[in-house]
mmCIF file of C-alpha atoms in Angstrom:
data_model
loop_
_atom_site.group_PDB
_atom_site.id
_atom_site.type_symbol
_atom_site.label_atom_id
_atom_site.label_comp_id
_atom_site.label_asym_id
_atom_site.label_seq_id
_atom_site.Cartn_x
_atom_site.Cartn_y
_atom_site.Cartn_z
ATOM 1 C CA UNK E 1 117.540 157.058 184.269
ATOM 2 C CA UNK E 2 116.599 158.738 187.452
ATOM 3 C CA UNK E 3 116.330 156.637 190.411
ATOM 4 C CA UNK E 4 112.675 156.089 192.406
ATOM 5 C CA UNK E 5 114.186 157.548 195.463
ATOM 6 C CA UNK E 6 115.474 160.780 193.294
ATOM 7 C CA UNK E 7 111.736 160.746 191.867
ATOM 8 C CA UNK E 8 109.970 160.509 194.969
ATOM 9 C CA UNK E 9 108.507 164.486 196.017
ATOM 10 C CA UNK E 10 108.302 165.832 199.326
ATOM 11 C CA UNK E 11 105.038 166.634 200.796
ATOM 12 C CA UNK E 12 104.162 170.142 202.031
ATOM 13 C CA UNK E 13 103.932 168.760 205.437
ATOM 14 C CA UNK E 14 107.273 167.496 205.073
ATOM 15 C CA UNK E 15 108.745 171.331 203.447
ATOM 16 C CA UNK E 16 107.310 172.829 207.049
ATOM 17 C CA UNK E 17 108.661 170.707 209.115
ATOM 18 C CA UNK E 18 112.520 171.226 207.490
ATOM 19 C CA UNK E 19 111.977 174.556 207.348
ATOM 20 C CA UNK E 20 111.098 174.944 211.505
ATOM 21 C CA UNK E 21 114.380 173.061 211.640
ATOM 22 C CA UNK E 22 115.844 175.195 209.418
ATOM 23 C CA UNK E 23 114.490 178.140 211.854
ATOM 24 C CA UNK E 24 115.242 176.571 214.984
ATOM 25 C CA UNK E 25 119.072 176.727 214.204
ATOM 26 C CA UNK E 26 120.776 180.135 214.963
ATOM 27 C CA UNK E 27 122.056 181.983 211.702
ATOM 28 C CA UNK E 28 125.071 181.690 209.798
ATOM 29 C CA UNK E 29 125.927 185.573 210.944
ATOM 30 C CA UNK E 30 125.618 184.853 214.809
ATOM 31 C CA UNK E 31 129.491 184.027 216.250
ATOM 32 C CA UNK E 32 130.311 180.828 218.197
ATOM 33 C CA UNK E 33 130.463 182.887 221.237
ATOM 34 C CA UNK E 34 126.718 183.989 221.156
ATOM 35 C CA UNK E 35 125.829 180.804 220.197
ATOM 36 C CA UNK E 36 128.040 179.119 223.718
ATOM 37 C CA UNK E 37 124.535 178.502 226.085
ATOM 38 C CA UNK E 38 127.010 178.716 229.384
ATOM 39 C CA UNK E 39 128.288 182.091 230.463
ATOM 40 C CA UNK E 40 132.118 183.037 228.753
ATOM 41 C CA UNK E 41 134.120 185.666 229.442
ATOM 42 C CA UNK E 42 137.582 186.677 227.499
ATOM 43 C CA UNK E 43 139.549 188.791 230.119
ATOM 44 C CA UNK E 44 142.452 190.921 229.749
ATOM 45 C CA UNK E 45 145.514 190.350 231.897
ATOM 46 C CA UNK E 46 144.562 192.780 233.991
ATOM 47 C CA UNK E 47 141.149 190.913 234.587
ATOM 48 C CA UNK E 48 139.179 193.623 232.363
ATOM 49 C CA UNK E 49 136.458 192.637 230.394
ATOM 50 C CA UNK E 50 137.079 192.048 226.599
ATOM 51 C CA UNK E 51 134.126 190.513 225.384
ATOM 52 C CA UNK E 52 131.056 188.409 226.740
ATOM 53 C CA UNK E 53 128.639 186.667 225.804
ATOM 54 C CA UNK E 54 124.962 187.001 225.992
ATOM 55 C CA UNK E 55 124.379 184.560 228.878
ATOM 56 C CA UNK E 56 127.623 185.682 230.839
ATOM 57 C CA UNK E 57 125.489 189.168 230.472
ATOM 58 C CA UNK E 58 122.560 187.675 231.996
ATOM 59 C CA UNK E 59 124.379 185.625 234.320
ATOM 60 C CA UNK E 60 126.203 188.766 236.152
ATOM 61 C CA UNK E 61 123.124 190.937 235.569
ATOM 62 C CA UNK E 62 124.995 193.760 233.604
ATOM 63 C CA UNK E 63 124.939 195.262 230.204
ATOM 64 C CA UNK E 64 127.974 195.217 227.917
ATOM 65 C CA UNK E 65 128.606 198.907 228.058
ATOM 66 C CA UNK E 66 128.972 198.724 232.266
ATOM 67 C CA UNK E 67 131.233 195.509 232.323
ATOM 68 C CA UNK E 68 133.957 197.236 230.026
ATOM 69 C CA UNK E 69 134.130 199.769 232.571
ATOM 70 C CA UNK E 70 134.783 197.142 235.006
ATOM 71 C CA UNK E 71 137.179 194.209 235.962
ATOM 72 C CA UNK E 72 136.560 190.422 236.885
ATOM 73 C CA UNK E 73 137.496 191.169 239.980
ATOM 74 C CA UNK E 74 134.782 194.039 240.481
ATOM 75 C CA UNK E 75 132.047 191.252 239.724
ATOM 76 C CA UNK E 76 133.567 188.256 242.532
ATOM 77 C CA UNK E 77 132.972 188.117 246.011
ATOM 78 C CA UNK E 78 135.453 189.601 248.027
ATOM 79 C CA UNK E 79 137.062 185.478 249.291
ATOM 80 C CA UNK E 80 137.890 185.011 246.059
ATOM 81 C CA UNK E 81 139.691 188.251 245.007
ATOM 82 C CA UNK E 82 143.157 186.576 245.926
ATOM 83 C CA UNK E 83 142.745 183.883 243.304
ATOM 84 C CA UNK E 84 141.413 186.380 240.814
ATOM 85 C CA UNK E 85 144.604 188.369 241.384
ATOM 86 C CA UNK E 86 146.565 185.742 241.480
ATOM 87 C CA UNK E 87 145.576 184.464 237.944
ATOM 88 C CA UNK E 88 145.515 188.090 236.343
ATOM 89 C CA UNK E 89 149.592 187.527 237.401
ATOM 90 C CA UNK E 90 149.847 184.415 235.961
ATOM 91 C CA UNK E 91 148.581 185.590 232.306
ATOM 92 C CA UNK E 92 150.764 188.521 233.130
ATOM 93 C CA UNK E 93 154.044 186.645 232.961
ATOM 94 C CA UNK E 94 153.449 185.640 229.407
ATOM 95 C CA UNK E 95 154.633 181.854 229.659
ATOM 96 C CA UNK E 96 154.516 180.101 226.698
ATOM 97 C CA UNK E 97 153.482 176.222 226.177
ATOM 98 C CA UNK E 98 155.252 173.693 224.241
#
């Protein structure tokens, strides 16, 4: 025998407001990185651009087609160019963690 709470139907007030939920969350398609609200870059070692997401693209103010013509370095202020360098070299020595 079916239970009361099994029995019990769901108003059409009720169907709207899941479904806005439902709405409200981003689709199953969109990746984890477009999904990230803060900006996130994946670099190269040599600092170049290998994907970002949407709000690292409206963070630095550039499309995706002119950041993979540039480098990490190309979008810093010029003080802190020596630790951009500086960490490009450090992913460039390929250490790996235990």
């Amino acid at each position: 025998m079916a239970s009361a709470k099994a029995m019990k139907s769901t108003s059409p007030k009720e169907v709207q407001m899941k479904v806005k939920r439902f709405e409200k969350k981003p689709p199953l398609q969109v990746s984890i990185l477009e999904a990230i609200q803060d900006p996130f870059f994946i670099l190269s070692q040599k600092g170049e651009f290998i994907k970002v997401n949407p709000k690292g693209l409206e963070i630095l103010g550039y499309s995706w087609e002119e950041l993979q013509k540039m480098a990490l370095i190309d979008v810093v202020v010029q003080e802190d160019h020596g630790n951009i360098l500086h960490g490009c070299e450090e992913m460039g020595r390929e250490e790996k963690f235990t």
